[in-house]
Short mmCIF file of C-alpha atoms in Angstrom, two decimals:
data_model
loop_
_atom_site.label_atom_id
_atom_site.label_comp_id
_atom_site.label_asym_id
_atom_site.label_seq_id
_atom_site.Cartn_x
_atom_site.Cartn_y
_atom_site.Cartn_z
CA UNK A 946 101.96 113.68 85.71
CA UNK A 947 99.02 110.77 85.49
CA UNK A 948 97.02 111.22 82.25
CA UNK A 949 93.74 111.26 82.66
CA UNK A 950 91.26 108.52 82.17
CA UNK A 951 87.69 108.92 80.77
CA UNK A 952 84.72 105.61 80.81
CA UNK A 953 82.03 106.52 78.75
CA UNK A 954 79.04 104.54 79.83
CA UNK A 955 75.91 104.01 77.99
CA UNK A 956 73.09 102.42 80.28
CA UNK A 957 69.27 103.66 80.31
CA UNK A 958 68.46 102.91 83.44
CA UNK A 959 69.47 105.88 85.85
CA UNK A 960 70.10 103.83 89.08
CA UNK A 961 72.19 101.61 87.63
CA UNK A 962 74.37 104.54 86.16
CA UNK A 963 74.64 106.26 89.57
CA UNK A 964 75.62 102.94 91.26
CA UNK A 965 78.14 101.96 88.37
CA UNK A 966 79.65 105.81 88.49
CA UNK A 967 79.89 105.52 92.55
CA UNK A 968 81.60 101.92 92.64
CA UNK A 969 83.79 103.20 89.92
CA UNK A 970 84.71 106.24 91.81
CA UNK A 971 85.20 104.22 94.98
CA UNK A 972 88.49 102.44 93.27
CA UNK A 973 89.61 105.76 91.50
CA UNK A 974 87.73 109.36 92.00
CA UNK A 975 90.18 110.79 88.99
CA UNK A 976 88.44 108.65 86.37
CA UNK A 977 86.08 111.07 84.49
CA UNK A 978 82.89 109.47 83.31
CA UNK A 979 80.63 110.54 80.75
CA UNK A 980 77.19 109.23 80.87
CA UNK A 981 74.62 108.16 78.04
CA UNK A 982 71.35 106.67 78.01
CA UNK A 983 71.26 105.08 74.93
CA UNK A 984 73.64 103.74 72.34
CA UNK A 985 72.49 106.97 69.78
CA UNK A 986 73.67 109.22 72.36
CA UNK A 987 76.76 107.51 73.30
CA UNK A 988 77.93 107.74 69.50
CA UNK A 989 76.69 111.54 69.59
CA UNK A 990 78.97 112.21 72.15
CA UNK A 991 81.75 109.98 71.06
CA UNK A 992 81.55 111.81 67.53
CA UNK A 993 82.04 115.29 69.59
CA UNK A 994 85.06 113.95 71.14
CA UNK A 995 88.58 115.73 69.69
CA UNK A 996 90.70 113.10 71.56
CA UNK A 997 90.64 109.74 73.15
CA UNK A 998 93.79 109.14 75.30
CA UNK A 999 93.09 106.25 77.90
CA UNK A 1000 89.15 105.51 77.74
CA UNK A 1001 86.84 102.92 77.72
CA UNK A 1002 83.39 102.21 76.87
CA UNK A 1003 80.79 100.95 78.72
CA UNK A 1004 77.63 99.59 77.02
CA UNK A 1005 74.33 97.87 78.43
CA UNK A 1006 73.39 95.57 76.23
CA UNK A 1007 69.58 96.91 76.47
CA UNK A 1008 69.12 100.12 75.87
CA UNK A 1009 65.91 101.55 73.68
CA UNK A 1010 66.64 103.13 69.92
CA UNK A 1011 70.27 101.67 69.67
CA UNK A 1012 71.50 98.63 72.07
CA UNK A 1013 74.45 97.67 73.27
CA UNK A 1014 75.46 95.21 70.01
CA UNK A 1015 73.75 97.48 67.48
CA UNK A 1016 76.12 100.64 69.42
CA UNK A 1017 78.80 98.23 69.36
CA UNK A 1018 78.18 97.49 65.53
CA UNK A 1019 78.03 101.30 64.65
CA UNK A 1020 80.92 102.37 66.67
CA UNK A 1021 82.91 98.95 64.46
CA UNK A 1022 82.19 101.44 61.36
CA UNK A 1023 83.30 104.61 62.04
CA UNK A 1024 86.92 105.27 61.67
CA UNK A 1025 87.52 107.45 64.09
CA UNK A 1026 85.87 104.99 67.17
CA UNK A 1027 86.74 101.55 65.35
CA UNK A 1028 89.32 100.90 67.84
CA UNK A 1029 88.47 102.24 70.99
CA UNK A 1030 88.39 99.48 73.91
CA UNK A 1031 84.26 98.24 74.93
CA UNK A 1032 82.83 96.11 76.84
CA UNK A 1033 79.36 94.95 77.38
CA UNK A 1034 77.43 94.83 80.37
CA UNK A 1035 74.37 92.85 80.61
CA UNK A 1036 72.00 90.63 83.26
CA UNK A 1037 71.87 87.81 80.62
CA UNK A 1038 74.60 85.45 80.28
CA UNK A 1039 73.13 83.66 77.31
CA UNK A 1040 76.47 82.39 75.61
CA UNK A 1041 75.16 83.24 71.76
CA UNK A 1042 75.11 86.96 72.79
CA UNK A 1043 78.25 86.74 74.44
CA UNK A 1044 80.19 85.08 71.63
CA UNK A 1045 78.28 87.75 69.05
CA UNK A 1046 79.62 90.88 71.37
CA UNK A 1047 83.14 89.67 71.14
CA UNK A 1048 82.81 88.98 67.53
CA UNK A 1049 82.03 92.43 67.35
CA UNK A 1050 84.99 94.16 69.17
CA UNK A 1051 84.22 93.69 72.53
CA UNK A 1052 87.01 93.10 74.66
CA UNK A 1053 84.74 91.32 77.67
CA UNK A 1054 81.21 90.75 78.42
CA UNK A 1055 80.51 91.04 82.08
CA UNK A 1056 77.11 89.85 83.52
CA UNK A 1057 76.00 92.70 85.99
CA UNK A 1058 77.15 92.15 89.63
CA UNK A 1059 73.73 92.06 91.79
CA UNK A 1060 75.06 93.60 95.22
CA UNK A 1061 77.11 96.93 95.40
CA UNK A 1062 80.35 94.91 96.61
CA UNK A 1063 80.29 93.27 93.32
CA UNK A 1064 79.98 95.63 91.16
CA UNK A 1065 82.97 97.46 92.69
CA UNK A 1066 84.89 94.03 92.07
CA UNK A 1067 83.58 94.25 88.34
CA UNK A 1068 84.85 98.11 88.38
CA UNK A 1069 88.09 97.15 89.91
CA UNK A 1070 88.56 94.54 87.14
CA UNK A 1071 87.33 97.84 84.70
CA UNK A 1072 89.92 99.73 86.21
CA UNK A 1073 93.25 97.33 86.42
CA UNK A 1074 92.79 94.73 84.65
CA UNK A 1075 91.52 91.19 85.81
CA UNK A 1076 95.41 90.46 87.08
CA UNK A 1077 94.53 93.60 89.80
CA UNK A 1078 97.83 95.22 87.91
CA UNK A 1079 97.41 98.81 87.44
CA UNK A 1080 97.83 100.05 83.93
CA UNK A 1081 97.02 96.64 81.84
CA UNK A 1082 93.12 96.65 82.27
CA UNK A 1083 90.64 97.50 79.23
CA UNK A 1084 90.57 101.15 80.69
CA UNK A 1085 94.24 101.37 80.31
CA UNK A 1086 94.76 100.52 77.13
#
């Protein structure tokens, strides 16, 4: 039997939840996905969680009340969520926030696709893994 994979995704703006939820049900419908809007909410629901089997986290780097590095940053502190795999979504690619995000815990920092076709590419990646090997990407893990 496959166990079950959960993304939890933290991004205020709507749209781009419902196009990041349909690409990443496009490369595998089983994938359960939470949604947030912020980075307090995320940790809300992350706190609530009994069990984290094969997940990954999702975060927009802006978000209002808590961002993407200051969600990152919290999540770094609590025992519990120290560990689980993130990555950072964001339409900036300025280098110093990048190298901050990974200094942080992020696994990757992926600049968001602007057509549908490339976000499914970015979800695939998401999914299995840059090599396009199922079971080895920062979902998996």
């Amino acid at each position: 039997m496959r166990r079950s994979t959960t993304f939890f995704l933290a991004d205020d703006d709507a749209d781009d939840r419902l196009l990041m939820i349909e690409a990443i049900k496009a490369i595998d419908p089983n994938i359960a996905i939470v949604e947030s809007e912020n980075g307090q909410e995320l940790l809300t629901v992350l706190e609530s969680q009994t069990a984290f089997d094969r997940c990954l986290i999702i975060l927009d780097m802006n978000m209002p009340k808590m961002n993407g590095l200051e969600t990152l940053s919290n999540l770094r502190i609590i025992p519990r969520l120290a560990s689980l795999p993130t990555v950072m979504l964001s339409t900036s690619g300025n280098p110093n926030m990048i190298d901050f995000a990974k200094k942080l815990g992020a696994l990757d920092y992926y600049i968001k696709p602007s057509t549908m076709d490339g976000l499914v590419n970015l979800c695939r990646q998401l999914v299995f893994g840059k090599a396009g090997q199922p079971d080895v990407g920062p979902g998996m893990l």
